[in-house]
Amino acid sequence: MKIRSIGYTLRAGVLIVMFLSLSQAAIAASTFASGEYVPGEVLVKFKPTVSAQAGIATVSAMGGSVQAQLNRNVMQVKLGAGKTVAETLASYSNDPSVE
């Protein structure tokens, strides 16, 4: 009996985790689709071959500053004065070091 109850508990836990993951994904997708973003900030994902120092140099060259390094390849960037999100995204999309 205990083995069965552990199995049911495990399955329920897995279902809860899956539900929460799907809920988070749906929220993120709707936020992105609605065009919501943090004003004055972008997330920049560099190619795996780009070092952290090179990424920081790229951000600085574009007039921004790194707010946080979220993982090895992704940086949260504060835009330079007078820059818009659209301009900044266009600049980064033309940079060969950015994915």
PDB file of C-alpha atoms in Angstrom:
ATOM      1  CA  MET A   1       0.000   0.000   0.000  1.00  0.00           C
ATOM      2  CA  LYS A   2       2.763   2.486   0.832  1.00  0.00           C
ATOM      3  CA  ILE A   3       4.432   1.941  -2.552  1.00  0.00           C
ATOM      4  CA  ARG A   4       1.180   2.779  -4.357  1.00  0.00           C
ATOM      5  CA  SER A   5       0.599   5.939  -2.299  1.00  0.00           C
ATOM      6  CA  ILE A   6       4.176   7.079  -3.020  1.00  0.00           C
ATOM      7  CA  GLY A   7       3.570   6.452  -6.715  1.00  0.00           C
ATOM      8  CA  TYR A   8       0.376   8.516  -6.656  1.00  0.00           C
ATOM      9  CA  THR A   9       2.081  11.299  -4.731  1.00  0.00           C
ATOM     10  CA  LEU A  10       4.952  11.330  -7.193  1.00  0.00           C
ATOM     11  CA  ARG A  11       2.581  11.471 -10.171  1.00  0.00           C
ATOM     12  CA  ALA A  12       0.597  14.302  -8.576  1.00  0.00           C
ATOM     13  CA  GLY A  13       3.833  16.216  -7.947  1.00  0.00           C
ATOM     14  CA  VAL A  14       4.940  15.754 -11.549  1.00  0.00           C
ATOM     15  CA  LEU A  15       1.548  16.954 -12.814  1.00  0.00           C
ATOM     16  CA  ILE A  16       1.718  20.043 -10.607  1.00  0.00           C
ATOM     17  CA  VAL A  17       5.219  20.878 -11.855  1.00  0.00           C
ATOM     18  CA  MET A  18       4.107  20.411 -15.473  1.00  0.00           C
ATOM     19  CA  PHE A  19       1.069  22.631 -14.919  1.00  0.00           C
ATOM     20  CA  LEU A  20       3.162  25.376 -13.326  1.00  0.00           C
ATOM     21  CA  SER A  21       5.720  25.186 -16.141  1.00  0.00           C
ATOM     22  CA  LEU A  22       3.026  25.479 -18.787  1.00  0.00           C
ATOM     23  CA  SER A  23       1.421  28.367 -16.909  1.00  0.00           C
ATOM     24  CA  GLN A  24       4.748  30.216 -16.766  1.00  0.00           C
ATOM     25  CA  ALA A  25       5.319  29.611 -20.480  1.00  0.00           C
ATOM     26  CA  ALA A  26       1.839  30.895 -21.317  1.00  0.00           C
ATOM     27  CA  ILE A  27       2.363  34.039 -19.255  1.00  0.00           C
ATOM     28  CA  ALA A  28       5.747  34.675 -20.892  1.00  0.00           C
ATOM     29  CA  ALA A  29       4.307  34.120 -24.362  1.00  0.00           C
ATOM     30  CA  SER A  30       1.385  36.477 -23.775  1.00  0.00           C
ATOM     31  CA  THR A  31       3.689  39.132 -22.340  1.00  0.00           C
ATOM     32  CA  PHE A  32       5.997  38.887 -25.354  1.00  0.00           C
ATOM     33  CA  ALA A  33       3.088  38.832 -27.810  1.00  0.00           C
ATOM     34  CA  SER A  34       1.546  41.935 -26.253  1.00  0.00           C
ATOM     35  CA  GLY A  35       4.826  43.816 -26.713  1.00  0.00           C
ATOM     36  CA  GLU A  36       5.436  44.362 -23.006  1.00  0.00           C
ATOM     37  CA  TYR A  37       9.005  44.948 -21.914  1.00  0.00           C
ATOM     38  CA  VAL A  38      11.026  46.789 -19.314  1.00  0.00           C
ATOM     39  CA  PRO A  39      11.547  50.313 -20.635  1.00  0.00           C
ATOM     40  CA  GLY A  40      15.206  51.136 -21.102  1.00  0.00           C
ATOM     41  CA  GLU A  41      16.403  47.529 -20.871  1.00  0.00           C
ATOM     42  CA  VAL A  42      16.957  44.575 -23.184  1.00  0.00           C
ATOM     43  CA  LEU A  43      18.219  41.026 -22.803  1.00  0.00           C
ATOM     44  CA  VAL A  44      21.130  40.215 -25.083  1.00  0.00           C
ATOM     45  CA  LYS A  45      22.095  36.620 -25.873  1.00  0.00           C
ATOM     46  CA  PHE A  46      25.622  36.239 -27.179  1.00  0.00           C
ATOM     47  CA  LYS A  47      26.873  33.283 -29.162  1.00  0.00           C
ATOM     48  CA  PRO A  48      28.491  30.534 -27.042  1.00  0.00           C
ATOM     49  CA  THR A  49      31.933  31.382 -28.433  1.00  0.00           C
ATOM     50  CA  VAL A  50      31.775  34.971 -27.106  1.00  0.00           C
ATOM     51  CA  SER A  51      33.534  35.523 -23.780  1.00  0.00           C
ATOM     52  CA  ALA A  52      31.913  37.525 -20.992  1.00  0.00           C
ATOM     53  CA  GLN A  53      34.557  40.234 -21.429  1.00  0.00           C
ATOM     54  CA  ALA A  54      33.841  40.483 -25.162  1.00  0.00           C
ATOM     55  CA  GLY A  55      30.109  40.687 -24.454  1.00  0.00           C
ATOM     56  CA  ILE A  56      30.635  43.494 -21.947  1.00  0.00           C
ATOM     57  CA  ALA A  57      32.846  45.304 -24.467  1.00  0.00           C
ATOM     58  CA  THR A  58      30.123  44.997 -27.118  1.00  0.00           C
ATOM     59  CA  VAL A  59      27.497  46.385 -24.742  1.00  0.00           C
ATOM     60  CA  SER A  60      29.766  49.292 -23.822  1.00  0.00           C
ATOM     61  CA  ALA A  61      30.559  50.024 -27.471  1.00  0.00           C
ATOM     62  CA  MET A  62      26.821  50.313 -28.133  1.00  0.00           C
ATOM     63  CA  GLY A  63      26.441  52.798 -25.286  1.00  0.00           C
ATOM     64  CA  GLY A  64      24.778  50.434 -22.831  1.00  0.00           C
ATOM     65  CA  SER A  65      25.736  49.013 -19.474  1.00  0.00           C
ATOM     66  CA  VAL A  66      25.410  45.470 -18.139  1.00  0.00           C
ATOM     67  CA  GLN A  67      22.921  45.335 -15.277  1.00  0.00           C
ATOM     68  CA  ALA A  68      23.284  41.590 -14.715  1.00  0.00           C
ATOM     69  CA  GLN A  69      24.768  38.541 -16.340  1.00  0.00           C
ATOM     70  CA  LEU A  70      21.893  36.061 -16.197  1.00  0.00           C
ATOM     71  CA  ASN A  71      23.952  33.138 -17.423  1.00  0.00           C
ATOM     72  CA  ARG A  72      27.090  32.635 -19.463  1.00  0.00           C
ATOM     73  CA  ASN A  73      25.570  34.001 -22.684  1.00  0.00           C
ATOM     74  CA  VAL A  74      22.706  36.274 -21.581  1.00  0.00           C
ATOM     75  CA  MET A  75      23.090  39.788 -20.203  1.00  0.00           C
ATOM     76  CA  GLN A  76      20.501  42.224 -18.939  1.00  0.00           C
ATOM     77  CA  VAL A  77      21.478  45.530 -20.538  1.00  0.00           C
ATOM     78  CA  LYS A  78      20.466  49.071 -19.621  1.00  0.00           C
ATOM     79  CA  LEU A  79      20.225  51.220 -22.726  1.00  0.00           C
ATOM     80  CA  GLY A  80      22.403  54.246 -23.246  1.00  0.00           C
ATOM     81  CA  ALA A  81      20.930  57.724 -22.826  1.00  0.00           C
ATOM     82  CA  GLY A  82      18.570  58.649 -25.641  1.00  0.00           C
ATOM     83  CA  LYS A  83      18.450  55.120 -27.101  1.00  0.00           C
ATOM     84  CA  THR A  84      15.157  53.360 -27.748  1.00  0.00           C
ATOM     85  CA  VAL A  85      14.517  49.654 -27.386  1.00  0.00           C
ATOM     86  CA  ALA A  86      13.777  49.388 -31.124  1.00  0.00           C
ATOM     87  CA  GLU A  87      17.057  51.098 -32.105  1.00  0.00           C
ATOM     88  CA  THR A  88      19.036  48.990 -29.686  1.00  0.00           C
ATOM     89  CA  LEU A  89      17.476  45.727 -30.864  1.00  0.00           C
ATOM     90  CA  ALA A  90      18.242  46.687 -34.469  1.00  0.00           C
ATOM     91  CA  SER A  91      21.884  47.366 -33.556  1.00  0.00           C
ATOM     92  CA  TYR A  92      22.302  44.089 -31.679  1.00  0.00           C
ATOM     93  CA  SER A  93      20.604  42.107 -34.440  1.00  0.00           C
ATOM     94  CA  ASN A  94      23.300  43.331 -36.839  1.00  0.00           C
ATOM     95  CA  ASP A  95      26.131  42.325 -34.493  1.00  0.00           C
ATOM     96  CA  PRO A  96      27.708  38.969 -35.471  1.00  0.00           C
ATOM     97  CA  SER A  97      28.474  38.092 -31.838  1.00  0.00           C
ATOM     98  CA  VAL A  98      24.769  38.169 -30.890  1.00  0.00           C
ATOM     99  CA  GLU A  99      22.355  35.298 -31.490  1.00  0.00           C
TER     100      GLU A  99
END
